[in-house]
């Protein structure tokens, strides 16, 4: 139940603070006084978008705050899911800053507009001018029949699964589009990648091949030169190594005399060791190096493959070539991974569809079971608002899976005798359509405990006895739920249990809207004015008194 609403600096409202009551509340006032502006302010609480233009004073922020009693709404789970503090008294606040940025709060916790919209859907049901167009929505009566069939929770569970199903479908479509693009490149990428097959794309390996080629190409020179060096060291009478050994023998006896001779002998001895090692190394290399034409050809062929690949891919190093190979690997891997993910996703979607179809079938059966009683009951309610011959037909059509199940439900309506029921866009006056919507809302109210129903000039286009009947129906709804009705009809205003009056105040520079609750005498005067205009006669006052009684 809406307990109060505080509005500051919104449109032509400077500041108001209204307290509302259970049952039937009415709001009246002259045309243009600002009655519907209250609905606009309440729209901010419901999560509608706004900008700085809504502010009356552009130098100040706009604030709308509403307090709800939600003790009977069973919203604890919703608050826990959204990580909000739950209290029996829920305070929702919207602020529009001077720069147009909006902030929303639930019990002083910041929330997104999506959360606000979801929460407010549990709290308030608004019927404003133009709301009748909702009756053309093929899913509108799905929701109505779900409420009558007490399966709203089941439908919400279905909707959550359907959202996941749509996410999966969108992901699958994206993957398939990407796979189609990759498919065009896959064969070419695979061909290019296969050119690397068997190649060790490694910088050190590439350098080793280069060195091995150099050895093979210069094998004869290497062997000849190393042989000559070996001869110089040890192979004839003037060789280096025997002479150093002779020098070492001569230095050994005098090495003990002083450090100078000892140092000389150590250097010669060290040189002999290094030359011996050097000589062994030369011998090993002479034995290892061997000219092999076939091996040289293989090395050159491999080397040419590397160089051609670098030239083909316009790179200058083996490291860059390795990066090119890695790119091809990634593209081929992406294609294969996409295929795997597509297969997994298709299997998951098939399972999701199976579950959704089962749930949609059960939901549809419940709706079907409620259609006849709904048509009959709605026709009975229409009789009470001056449409004794109205005919209602709901046509249920089974479709593919959609956000509400697998149904589309179309309303066919005839307000009078002799008129074949047609879709609402082809039949019925504005007043008849408004009464039809009111009748539907009244049925919903019987199955929606504690909700606040707001009617903005639902009585447009009616008068006389029909107006009395509409007023009685609004009063009846108010016995079970809170009703706030903005009205121009004295019959409706007189049925309200609490009466608020909207008016304009003028000072020297600005006009602004005010609203106040009327006492008994003020209410009598206001209804008399609604009946006959300003300065009502005694007869108008008496008529107003009769209406109030």
Short mmCIF file of C-alpha atoms in Angstrom, two decimals:
data_model
loop_
_atom_site.label_atom_id
_atom_site.label_comp_id
_atom_site.label_asym_id
_atom_site.label_seq_id
_atom_site.Cartn_x
_atom_site.Cartn_y
_atom_site.Cartn_z
CA UNK A 1 0.00 0.00 0.00
CA UNK A 2 1.20 3.48 -0.85
CA UNK A 3 1.37 5.30 2.49
CA UNK A 4 2.80 8.63 1.39
CA UNK A 5 4.53 10.49 -1.40
CA UNK A 6 6.86 13.45 -1.11
CA UNK A 7 7.55 15.57 -4.20
CA UNK A 8 10.06 18.41 -4.35
CA UNK A 9 10.84 20.66 -7.32
CA UNK A 10 8.98 18.60 -9.93
CA UNK A 11 7.26 20.32 -12.90
CA UNK A 12 5.03 22.99 -11.34
CA UNK A 13 5.12 21.35 -7.91
CA UNK A 14 7.30 23.23 -5.47
CA UNK A 15 6.89 20.85 -2.55
CA UNK A 16 4.08 18.56 -1.40
CA UNK A 17 3.84 15.75 1.13
CA UNK A 18 0.73 13.55 0.85
CA UNK A 19 -0.51 10.82 3.15
CA UNK A 20 -2.73 8.16 1.55
CA UNK A 21 -5.09 5.70 3.17
CA UNK A 22 -6.31 2.16 2.48
CA UNK A 23 -9.46 1.61 0.42
CA UNK A 24 -10.74 4.23 -2.03
CA UNK A 25 -8.95 7.61 -2.39
CA UNK A 26 -10.07 10.20 -4.95
CA UNK A 27 -8.23 13.21 -6.39
CA UNK A 28 -10.12 16.05 -8.06
CA UNK A 29 -9.34 19.53 -9.32
CA UNK A 30 -9.71 21.79 -12.32
CA UNK A 31 -8.32 20.76 -15.67
CA UNK A 32 -4.67 21.76 -15.84
CA UNK A 33 -4.35 22.11 -12.08
CA UNK A 34 -1.75 19.38 -11.99
CA UNK A 35 -3.58 16.16 -11.09
CA UNK A 36 -1.77 14.04 -13.65
CA UNK A 37 1.53 15.68 -12.71
CA UNK A 38 1.35 13.57 -9.57
CA UNK A 39 1.29 10.49 -11.79
CA UNK A 40 4.34 11.80 -13.60
CA UNK A 41 6.17 12.17 -10.30
CA UNK A 42 5.06 8.69 -9.29
CA UNK A 43 6.39 7.44 -12.62
CA UNK A 44 9.89 8.28 -11.41
CA UNK A 45 9.32 5.95 -8.47
CA UNK A 46 8.23 3.27 -10.94
CA UNK A 47 11.55 3.51 -12.77
CA UNK A 48 10.69 5.71 -15.74
CA UNK A 49 13.51 7.71 -17.26
CA UNK A 50 13.78 11.45 -16.72
CA UNK A 51 16.18 14.34 -17.22
CA UNK A 52 16.85 17.76 -15.78
CA UNK A 53 13.89 19.24 -17.66
CA UNK A 54 11.49 17.82 -15.01
CA UNK A 55 12.91 20.18 -12.38
CA UNK A 56 10.83 23.26 -11.61
CA UNK A 57 13.89 25.22 -10.46
CA UNK A 58 16.79 24.20 -12.72
CA UNK A 59 19.30 25.21 -10.04
CA UNK A 60 17.96 22.60 -7.60
CA UNK A 61 17.64 18.85 -7.78
CA UNK A 62 14.27 17.14 -8.11
CA UNK A 63 13.28 14.60 -5.44
CA UNK A 64 10.39 12.14 -5.34
CA UNK A 65 10.06 9.78 -2.39
CA UNK A 66 7.32 7.22 -1.76
CA UNK A 67 6.71 5.07 1.30
CA UNK A 68 5.00 1.69 0.95
CA UNK A 69 3.66 -0.79 3.48
CA UNK A 70 4.82 -4.13 1.99
CA UNK A 71 4.16 -6.44 4.91
CA UNK A 72 1.65 -8.50 2.88
CA UNK A 73 3.59 -8.56 -0.40
CA UNK A 74 5.90 -11.55 0.30
CA UNK A 75 8.92 -9.70 -1.12
CA UNK A 76 11.60 -10.99 1.25
CA UNK A 77 13.12 -13.25 -1.43
CA UNK A 78 13.22 -10.39 -3.94
CA UNK A 79 15.03 -8.14 -1.46
CA UNK A 80 17.53 -10.90 -0.64
CA UNK A 81 18.23 -11.56 -4.33
CA UNK A 82 18.88 -7.87 -4.94
CA UNK A 83 20.94 -7.56 -1.72
CA UNK A 84 18.56 -4.95 -0.30
CA UNK A 85 17.59 -4.37 3.31
CA UNK A 86 14.05 -5.64 3.85
CA UNK A 87 11.66 -3.65 6.04
CA UNK A 88 7.89 -3.82 6.31
CA UNK A 89 7.98 -0.11 5.45
CA UNK A 90 9.78 0.33 2.12
CA UNK A 91 11.05 3.76 1.05
CA UNK A 92 11.78 4.37 -2.63
CA UNK A 93 13.50 7.63 -3.64
CA UNK A 94 14.48 9.14 -6.98
CA UNK A 95 16.73 12.16 -7.35
CA UNK A 96 17.32 14.06 -10.60
CA UNK A 97 20.40 16.27 -10.30
CA UNK A 98 20.79 19.63 -12.01
CA UNK A 99 22.94 17.99 -14.68
CA UNK A 100 20.15 15.54 -15.53
CA UNK A 101 21.75 12.51 -13.89
CA UNK A 102 19.35 10.27 -12.02
CA UNK A 103 19.84 8.20 -8.89
CA UNK A 104 17.44 5.68 -7.36
CA UNK A 105 17.38 4.25 -3.84
CA UNK A 106 15.44 1.51 -2.05
CA UNK A 107 15.71 1.85 1.72
CA UNK A 108 18.73 4.13 1.14
CA UNK A 109 20.54 1.52 -0.99
CA UNK A 110 21.36 2.63 -4.57
CA UNK A 111 19.61 0.53 -7.25
CA UNK A 112 19.34 0.49 -11.03
CA UNK A 113 16.18 1.49 -12.88
CA UNK A 114 15.69 -2.15 -13.88
CA UNK A 115 15.50 -3.16 -10.23
CA UNK A 116 13.15 -0.25 -9.52
CA UNK A 117 10.85 -1.26 -12.37
CA UNK A 118 10.79 -4.87 -11.21
CA UNK A 119 10.03 -3.88 -7.61
CA UNK A 120 7.35 -1.33 -8.48
CA UNK A 121 5.53 -3.92 -10.62
CA UNK A 122 4.70 -5.73 -7.35
CA UNK A 123 3.48 -2.53 -5.68
CA UNK A 124 1.42 -0.48 -8.12
CA UNK A 125 -0.94 -1.17 -11.02
CA UNK A 126 -1.59 2.01 -13.01
CA UNK A 127 -4.36 2.61 -15.52
CA UNK A 128 -3.73 5.88 -17.32
CA UNK A 129 -5.15 7.36 -20.51
CA UNK A 130 -4.03 5.24 -23.44
CA UNK A 131 -3.65 2.16 -21.23
CA UNK A 132 -6.43 0.49 -23.23
CA UNK A 133 -3.84 -0.15 -25.97
CA UNK A 134 -2.41 -2.85 -23.71
CA UNK A 135 -5.51 -4.92 -24.49
CA UNK A 136 -4.20 -5.28 -28.05
CA UNK A 137 -1.03 -6.92 -26.78
CA UNK A 138 -1.25 -10.65 -27.47
CA UNK A 139 0.52 -11.34 -24.16
CA UNK A 140 -1.62 -9.08 -21.93
CA UNK A 141 -4.33 -11.66 -21.27
CA UNK A 142 -1.71 -14.32 -20.70
CA UNK A 143 -0.73 -12.35 -17.60
CA UNK A 144 -4.37 -11.79 -16.58
CA UNK A 145 -5.25 -15.48 -16.87
CA UNK A 146 -2.05 -16.41 -15.03
CA UNK A 147 -3.15 -14.27 -12.08
CA UNK A 148 -6.59 -15.85 -12.15
CA UNK A 149 -5.01 -19.29 -12.34
CA UNK A 150 -2.61 -18.57 -9.46
CA UNK A 151 0.36 -19.57 -11.59
CA UNK A 152 2.26 -16.27 -11.62
CA UNK A 153 5.19 -17.86 -9.77
CA UNK A 154 5.35 -20.71 -12.33
CA UNK A 155 5.32 -18.22 -15.20
CA UNK A 156 8.08 -16.18 -13.58
CA UNK A 157 10.18 -19.34 -13.31
CA UNK A 158 9.47 -20.06 -16.98
CA UNK A 159 10.43 -16.48 -17.92
CA UNK A 160 13.78 -16.81 -16.12
CA UNK A 161 14.52 -20.02 -18.03
CA UNK A 162 13.38 -18.38 -21.27
CA UNK A 163 15.81 -15.49 -20.75
CA UNK A 164 18.66 -18.00 -20.41
CA UNK A 165 17.37 -19.82 -23.48
CA UNK A 166 17.42 -16.59 -25.50
CA UNK A 167 20.93 -15.83 -24.29
CA UNK A 168 22.00 -19.30 -25.47
CA UNK A 169 20.27 -18.80 -28.84
CA UNK A 170 21.93 -15.43 -29.34
CA UNK A 171 25.30 -16.92 -28.42
CA UNK A 172 24.74 -19.75 -30.89
CA UNK A 173 23.83 -17.32 -33.67
CA UNK A 174 26.95 -15.29 -32.92
CA UNK A 175 29.14 -18.39 -32.99
CA UNK A 176 27.63 -19.61 -36.24
CA UNK A 177 28.15 -16.23 -37.88
CA UNK A 178 31.74 -16.21 -36.66
CA UNK A 179 32.20 -19.82 -37.81
CA UNK A 180 30.88 -18.97 -41.25
CA UNK A 181 33.51 -16.26 -41.52
CA UNK A 182 36.24 -18.56 -40.20
CA UNK A 183 35.20 -21.33 -42.59
CA UNK A 184 36.12 -19.16 -45.56
CA UNK A 185 39.63 -18.73 -44.19
CA UNK A 186 40.07 -22.14 -42.60
CA UNK A 187 41.29 -24.07 -45.67
CA UNK A 188 43.71 -21.32 -46.63
CA UNK A 189 45.04 -21.03 -43.08
CA UNK A 190 45.40 -24.81 -42.86
CA UNK A 191 47.34 -24.87 -46.14
CA UNK A 192 49.71 -22.16 -44.92
CA UNK A 193 50.11 -23.87 -41.56
CA UNK A 194 50.96 -27.20 -43.20
CA UNK A 195 53.93 -25.51 -44.87
CA UNK A 196 55.45 -25.39 -41.40
CA UNK A 197 54.89 -29.12 -40.92
CA UNK A 198 58.06 -30.87 -39.72
CA UNK A 199 60.01 -27.64 -39.28
CA UNK A 200 61.55 -26.81 -35.96
CA UNK A 201 60.87 -23.06 -35.86
CA UNK A 202 63.55 -22.30 -33.32
CA UNK A 203 66.26 -19.62 -33.51
CA UNK A 204 69.05 -21.83 -32.10
CA UNK A 205 68.17 -24.71 -34.41
CA UNK A 206 68.14 -22.37 -37.40
CA UNK A 207 71.61 -21.03 -36.38
CA UNK A 208 72.94 -24.58 -35.99
CA UNK A 209 71.85 -25.43 -39.55
CA UNK A 210 73.59 -22.32 -40.79
CA UNK A 211 76.80 -23.31 -38.99
CA UNK A 212 76.60 -26.94 -40.20
CA UNK A 213 76.31 -25.73 -43.79
CA UNK A 214 79.35 -23.54 -43.32
CA UNK A 215 81.31 -26.54 -41.96
CA UNK A 216 80.34 -28.74 -44.90
CA UNK A 217 81.07 -26.08 -47.48
CA UNK A 218 84.55 -25.47 -45.97
CA UNK A 219 85.36 -29.01 -44.86
CA UNK A 220 88.47 -29.45 -47.06
CA UNK A 221 89.94 -26.11 -46.00
CA UNK A 222 89.26 -26.84 -42.34
CA UNK A 223 90.87 -30.30 -42.47
CA UNK A 224 93.94 -29.02 -44.38
CA UNK A 225 94.57 -26.05 -42.14
CA UNK A 226 94.09 -28.01 -38.92
CA UNK A 227 96.57 -30.64 -40.23
CA UNK A 228 99.17 -27.98 -40.85
CA UNK A 229 98.65 -26.56 -37.39
CA UNK A 230 99.11 -30.01 -35.91
CA UNK A 231 102.40 -30.40 -37.79
CA UNK A 232 103.64 -27.06 -36.52
CA UNK A 233 102.90 -28.09 -33.00
CA UNK A 234 104.44 -31.52 -33.05
CA UNK A 235 105.25 -33.10 -36.41
CA UNK A 236 108.84 -31.93 -37.37
CA UNK A 237 112.13 -30.89 -35.77
CA UNK A 238 111.16 -27.24 -35.38
CA UNK A 239 107.72 -27.95 -33.89
CA UNK A 240 106.55 -25.73 -31.07
CA UNK A 241 105.54 -28.21 -28.41
CA UNK A 242 108.85 -30.20 -28.08
CA UNK A 243 110.79 -26.94 -27.84
CA UNK A 244 108.55 -25.71 -25.03
CA UNK A 245 109.04 -28.99 -23.22
CA UNK A 246 112.85 -28.55 -23.54
CA UNK A 247 112.53 -24.98 -22.18
CA UNK A 248 110.55 -26.26 -19.22
CA UNK A 249 113.26 -28.80 -18.39
CA UNK A 250 115.89 -26.05 -18.36
CA UNK A 251 113.81 -23.81 -16.06
CA UNK A 252 112.91 -26.46 -13.52
CA UNK A 253 116.35 -26.63 -11.78
CA UNK A 254 116.49 -22.84 -11.25
CA UNK A 255 112.79 -22.32 -10.40
CA UNK A 256 113.52 -22.78 -6.72
CA UNK A 257 116.17 -20.03 -6.62
CA UNK A 258 113.71 -17.11 -6.58
CA UNK A 259 110.16 -16.17 -7.52
CA UNK A 260 111.10 -14.73 -10.91
CA UNK A 261 112.38 -18.09 -12.17
CA UNK A 262 109.55 -19.93 -10.51
CA UNK A 263 106.96 -17.68 -12.27
CA UNK A 264 108.66 -18.21 -15.62
CA UNK A 265 108.62 -21.99 -15.17
CA UNK A 266 104.88 -21.94 -14.19
CA UNK A 267 103.93 -19.97 -17.31
CA UNK A 268 105.84 -22.34 -19.58
CA UNK A 269 104.27 -25.35 -17.85
CA UNK A 270 100.81 -23.81 -18.22
CA UNK A 271 101.41 -23.08 -21.90
CA UNK A 272 102.43 -26.68 -22.47
CA UNK A 273 99.16 -27.91 -20.86
CA UNK A 274 97.06 -25.53 -22.99
CA UNK A 275 98.89 -26.54 -26.16
CA UNK A 276 98.35 -30.21 -25.35
CA UNK A 277 94.63 -29.51 -24.89
CA UNK A 278 94.60 -27.45 -28.07
CA UNK A 279 96.34 -30.25 -29.95
CA UNK A 280 93.74 -32.82 -28.77
CA UNK A 281 90.94 -30.47 -29.87
CA UNK A 282 92.50 -30.12 -33.33
CA UNK A 283 92.74 -33.88 -33.66
CA UNK A 284 89.11 -34.32 -32.62
CA UNK A 285 87.90 -31.76 -35.14
CA UNK A 286 90.02 -33.30 -37.91
CA UNK A 287 88.35 -36.65 -37.13
CA UNK A 288 84.85 -35.11 -36.95
CA UNK A 289 84.86 -32.82 -39.97
CA UNK A 290 84.08 -34.76 -43.08
CA UNK A 291 82.74 -33.49 -46.34
CA UNK A 292 79.41 -35.21 -47.09
CA UNK A 293 77.73 -33.85 -50.24
CA UNK A 294 74.38 -35.50 -49.51
CA UNK A 295 74.22 -34.07 -45.99
CA UNK A 296 75.17 -30.63 -47.30
CA UNK A 297 72.37 -30.79 -49.84
CA UNK A 298 69.84 -31.72 -47.17
CA UNK A 299 70.98 -28.89 -44.94
CA UNK A 300 70.80 -26.40 -47.78
CA UNK A 301 67.34 -27.61 -48.76
CA UNK A 302 66.08 -27.17 -45.18
CA UNK A 303 67.75 -23.79 -44.90
CA UNK A 304 66.09 -22.68 -48.15
CA UNK A 305 62.66 -23.73 -46.82
CA UNK A 306 63.13 -21.48 -43.80
CA UNK A 307 64.29 -18.57 -45.95
CA UNK A 308 61.44 -18.96 -48.44
CA UNK A 309 58.89 -18.96 -45.60
CA UNK A 310 60.43 -15.81 -44.13
CA UNK A 311 60.35 -14.18 -47.54
CA UNK A 312 56.77 -15.33 -48.17
CA UNK A 313 55.51 -13.94 -44.87
CA UNK A 314 57.70 -10.83 -45.11
CA UNK A 315 59.65 -11.34 -41.89
CA UNK A 316 63.37 -11.02 -41.20
CA UNK A 317 63.96 -13.43 -38.35
CA UNK A 318 63.11 -16.93 -37.26
CA UNK A 319 61.40 -15.48 -34.17
CA UNK A 320 59.01 -13.50 -36.34
CA UNK A 321 58.35 -16.63 -38.39
CA UNK A 322 57.49 -18.49 -35.18
CA UNK A 323 54.91 -15.79 -34.42
CA UNK A 324 53.37 -16.28 -37.87
CA UNK A 325 53.07 -20.01 -37.24
CA UNK A 326 51.47 -19.34 -33.85
CA UNK A 327 48.87 -17.07 -35.48
CA UNK A 328 47.88 -19.85 -37.89
CA UNK A 329 47.67 -22.29 -34.98
CA UNK A 330 45.35 -19.91 -33.10
CA UNK A 331 43.06 -19.40 -36.11
CA UNK A 332 42.79 -23.14 -36.74
CA UNK A 333 42.29 -23.78 -33.03
CA UNK A 334 39.55 -21.10 -32.88
CA UNK A 335 37.72 -22.76 -35.71
CA UNK A 336 37.88 -26.16 -34.01
CA UNK A 337 36.93 -24.70 -30.62
CA UNK A 338 33.99 -22.88 -32.21
CA UNK A 339 32.82 -26.17 -33.68
CA UNK A 340 33.03 -27.83 -30.27
CA UNK A 341 31.22 -24.95 -28.55
CA UNK A 342 28.52 -24.90 -31.23
CA UNK A 343 27.89 -28.61 -30.76
CA UNK A 344 27.77 -28.25 -26.96
CA UNK A 345 25.49 -25.21 -27.20
CA UNK A 346 23.12 -26.92 -29.63
CA UNK A 347 22.78 -29.83 -27.22
CA UNK A 348 22.17 -27.44 -24.29
CA UNK A 349 19.56 -25.49 -26.28
CA UNK A 350 17.77 -28.71 -27.20
CA UNK A 351 17.54 -29.56 -23.50
CA UNK A 352 16.38 -26.02 -22.64
CA UNK A 353 13.69 -26.21 -25.33
CA UNK A 354 12.47 -29.53 -23.98
CA UNK A 355 12.09 -28.11 -20.46
CA UNK A 356 10.48 -24.89 -21.72
CA UNK A 357 8.01 -26.77 -23.93
CA UNK A 358 6.92 -28.91 -20.99
CA UNK A 359 6.43 -25.88 -18.75
CA UNK A 360 4.74 -23.85 -21.53
CA UNK A 361 2.30 -26.70 -22.15
CA UNK A 362 1.26 -26.81 -18.48
CA UNK A 363 0.95 -23.01 -18.35
CA UNK A 364 -1.15 -23.00 -21.52
CA UNK A 365 -3.49 -25.67 -20.15
CA UNK A 366 -4.15 -23.59 -17.01
CA UNK A 367 -4.89 -20.52 -19.15
CA UNK A 368 -7.26 -22.51 -21.33
CA UNK A 369 -9.11 -23.76 -18.27
CA UNK A 370 -9.72 -20.16 -17.12
CA UNK A 371 -10.87 -18.60 -20.40
CA UNK A 372 -14.58 -19.55 -20.24
CA UNK A 373 -15.03 -18.45 -16.64
CA UNK A 374 -13.10 -15.24 -17.34
CA UNK A 375 -15.30 -14.39 -20.35
CA UNK A 376 -18.48 -15.04 -18.34
CA UNK A 377 -17.31 -13.15 -15.26
CA UNK A 378 -16.08 -10.20 -17.31
CA UNK A 379 -19.41 -9.95 -19.13
CA UNK A 380 -21.16 -9.91 -15.74
CA UNK A 381 -18.92 -7.11 -14.51
CA UNK A 382 -19.57 -5.14 -17.72
CA UNK A 383 -23.28 -5.35 -16.99
CA UNK A 384 -22.67 -3.55 -13.70
CA UNK A 385 -21.04 -0.62 -15.56
CA UNK A 386 -23.84 -0.11 -18.07
CA UNK A 387 -22.92 -2.62 -20.79
CA UNK A 388 -25.57 -5.36 -20.36
CA UNK A 389 -25.13 -6.82 -23.83
CA UNK A 390 -21.34 -6.82 -24.06
CA UNK A 391 -19.79 -9.95 -25.48
CA UNK A 392 -16.23 -11.12 -24.75
CA UNK A 393 -14.26 -13.78 -26.61
CA UNK A 394 -10.64 -14.68 -25.85
CA UNK A 395 -9.01 -16.60 -28.69
CA UNK A 396 -6.02 -18.66 -27.59
CA UNK A 397 -3.47 -19.54 -30.26
CA UNK A 398 -0.57 -21.93 -29.72
CA UNK A 399 2.66 -20.49 -31.15
CA UNK A 400 6.37 -21.05 -30.91
CA UNK A 401 8.04 -20.47 -27.55
CA UNK A 402 7.82 -16.84 -26.48
CA UNK A 403 8.42 -14.78 -23.36
CA UNK A 404 5.07 -15.85 -21.84
CA UNK A 405 5.02 -19.52 -22.89
CA UNK A 406 3.68 -20.71 -26.19
CA UNK A 407 0.42 -18.75 -26.26
CA UNK A 408 -0.91 -15.64 -27.90
CA UNK A 409 -4.34 -14.54 -26.68
CA UNK A 410 -6.45 -12.10 -28.68
CA UNK A 411 -9.47 -10.25 -27.29
CA UNK A 412 -12.63 -9.97 -29.40
CA UNK A 413 -15.17 -7.50 -28.03
CA UNK A 414 -18.72 -6.41 -28.82
CA UNK A 415 -20.21 -3.65 -26.63
CA UNK A 416 -23.77 -3.90 -27.95
CA UNK A 417 -26.39 -6.19 -29.43
CA UNK A 418 -26.12 -7.00 -33.11
CA UNK A 419 -22.40 -6.27 -33.33
CA UNK A 420 -20.12 -9.19 -34.05
CA UNK A 421 -17.16 -9.34 -31.64
CA UNK A 422 -14.07 -7.83 -33.24
CA UNK A 423 -10.56 -6.94 -32.18
CA UNK A 424 -10.56 -3.88 -29.96
CA UNK A 425 -9.02 -1.56 -32.54
CA UNK A 426 -12.13 -2.03 -34.74
CA UNK A 427 -14.96 -1.66 -32.22
CA UNK A 428 -16.05 0.31 -29.16
CA UNK A 429 -16.03 3.97 -28.13
CA UNK A 430 -13.42 5.47 -25.83
CA UNK A 431 -15.79 5.27 -22.87
CA UNK A 432 -16.67 1.65 -23.60
CA UNK A 433 -13.02 0.69 -23.86
CA UNK A 434 -12.24 2.46 -20.59
CA UNK A 435 -15.03 0.57 -18.82
CA UNK A 436 -13.76 -2.66 -20.34
CA UNK A 437 -10.31 -2.00 -18.92
CA UNK A 438 -11.82 -1.08 -15.54
CA UNK A 439 -13.79 -4.33 -15.50
CA UNK A 440 -10.63 -6.32 -16.27
CA UNK A 441 -8.72 -4.46 -13.54
CA UNK A 442 -11.51 -5.26 -11.07
CA UNK A 443 -11.10 -8.98 -11.76
CA UNK A 444 -7.35 -8.68 -11.37
CA UNK A 445 -7.86 -6.88 -8.05
CA UNK A 446 -9.68 -9.91 -6.66
CA UNK A 447 -6.49 -11.97 -7.17
CA UNK A 448 -3.88 -9.36 -6.31
CA UNK A 449 -3.90 -8.76 -2.57
CA UNK A 450 -2.52 -5.52 -1.18
CA UNK A 451 -1.69 -3.94 -4.55
CA UNK A 452 -2.30 -0.23 -5.13
CA UNK A 453 -4.51 0.46 -8.17
CA UNK A 454 -4.24 3.93 -9.65
CA UNK A 455 -6.85 5.09 -12.18
CA UNK A 456 -6.22 8.28 -14.11
CA UNK A 457 -9.58 9.53 -15.44
CA UNK A 458 -10.90 6.02 -16.09
CA UNK A 459 -14.33 7.67 -16.24
CA UNK A 460 -13.59 9.75 -19.37
CA UNK A 461 -16.52 9.69 -21.80
CA UNK A 462 -19.25 8.51 -19.38
CA UNK A 463 -21.92 10.22 -17.30
CA UNK A 464 -25.26 9.69 -15.58
CA UNK A 465 -26.15 6.25 -14.31
CA UNK A 466 -23.10 4.68 -15.99
CA UNK A 467 -20.92 7.00 -13.94
CA UNK A 468 -22.67 5.77 -10.78
CA UNK A 469 -21.98 2.18 -11.75
CA UNK A 470 -18.31 2.90 -12.47
CA UNK A 471 -18.04 4.62 -9.10
CA UNK A 472 -19.58 1.61 -7.37
CA UNK A 473 -17.10 -0.73 -9.09
CA UNK A 474 -14.14 1.45 -8.03
CA UNK A 475 -15.52 1.46 -4.50
CA UNK A 476 -15.80 -2.35 -4.62
CA UNK A 477 -12.16 -2.68 -5.72
CA UNK A 478 -11.25 -0.37 -2.86
CA UNK A 479 -12.75 -2.80 -0.34
CA UNK A 480 -9.96 -5.28 -1.10
CA UNK A 481 -7.13 -3.08 -2.36
CA UNK A 482 -5.98 0.50 -2.14
CA UNK A 483 -7.44 2.57 -4.99
CA UNK A 484 -6.37 6.09 -5.99
CA UNK A 485 -8.62 7.57 -8.68
CA UNK A 486 -8.08 10.86 -10.48
CA UNK A 487 -11.55 11.91 -11.64
CA UNK A 488 -13.73 14.68 -13.08
CA UNK A 489 -17.02 12.96 -12.16
CA UNK A 490 -18.86 13.92 -8.97
CA UNK A 491 -20.37 10.41 -8.79
CA UNK A 492 -16.89 8.89 -8.55
CA UNK A 493 -15.57 11.58 -6.21
CA UNK A 494 -18.50 11.06 -3.83
CA UNK A 495 -17.73 7.33 -3.51
CA UNK A 496 -14.20 7.98 -2.29
CA UNK A 497 -13.45 7.40 1.37
CA UNK A 498 -10.71 10.07 1.28
CA UNK A 499 -10.82 13.11 -1.00
CA UNK A 500 -7.83 15.21 -2.17
CA UNK A 501 -8.10 18.48 -4.03
CA UNK A 502 -5.45 19.73 -6.52
CA UNK A 503 -5.28 23.45 -7.24
CA UNK A 504 -2.95 26.13 -8.51
CA UNK A 505 -1.49 28.93 -6.43
CA UNK A 506 -0.14 32.10 -7.93
CA UNK A 507 2.33 34.57 -6.52
CA UNK A 508 3.82 37.60 -8.26
CA UNK A 509 6.24 35.60 -10.39
CA UNK A 510 5.27 31.93 -10.58
CA UNK A 511 2.39 29.48 -10.54
CA UNK A 512 2.67 26.22 -8.70
CA UNK A 513 0.51 23.23 -7.79
CA UNK A 514 -0.75 22.42 -4.31
CA UNK A 515 -2.84 19.49 -3.04
CA UNK A 516 -4.65 18.99 0.23
CA UNK A 517 -7.06 16.58 1.88
CA UNK A 518 -10.62 17.94 2.13
CA UNK A 519 -12.68 17.89 5.29
CA UNK A 520 -16.41 17.07 5.24
CA UNK A 521 -17.62 20.59 4.47
CA UNK A 522 -14.91 21.26 1.87
CA UNK A 523 -15.74 17.99 0.20
CA UNK A 524 -19.43 18.86 -0.03
CA UNK A 525 -18.53 22.20 -1.62
CA UNK A 526 -16.10 20.59 -4.14
CA UNK A 527 -18.64 17.99 -5.31
CA UNK A 528 -21.29 20.69 -5.67
CA UNK A 529 -18.86 22.67 -7.85
CA UNK A 530 -18.22 19.55 -9.91
CA UNK A 531 -21.98 19.25 -10.42
CA UNK A 532 -22.82 22.85 -11.33
CA UNK A 533 -19.69 24.98 -11.53
CA UNK A 534 -18.42 27.86 -9.40
CA UNK A 535 -20.79 29.34 -6.78
CA UNK A 536 -23.03 26.26 -6.57
CA UNK A 537 -26.69 26.73 -5.84
CA UNK A 538 -28.56 25.30 -2.90
CA UNK A 539 -29.90 22.61 -5.19
CA UNK A 540 -26.37 21.64 -6.25
CA UNK A 541 -25.30 21.48 -2.60
CA UNK A 542 -28.30 19.30 -1.79
CA UNK A 543 -27.49 17.06 -4.76
CA UNK A 544 -23.88 16.81 -3.59
CA UNK A 545 -25.09 15.88 -0.11
CA UNK A 546 -27.26 13.11 -1.57
CA UNK A 547 -24.30 11.76 -3.54
CA UNK A 548 -22.12 11.71 -0.43
CA UNK A 549 -24.85 9.91 1.50
#
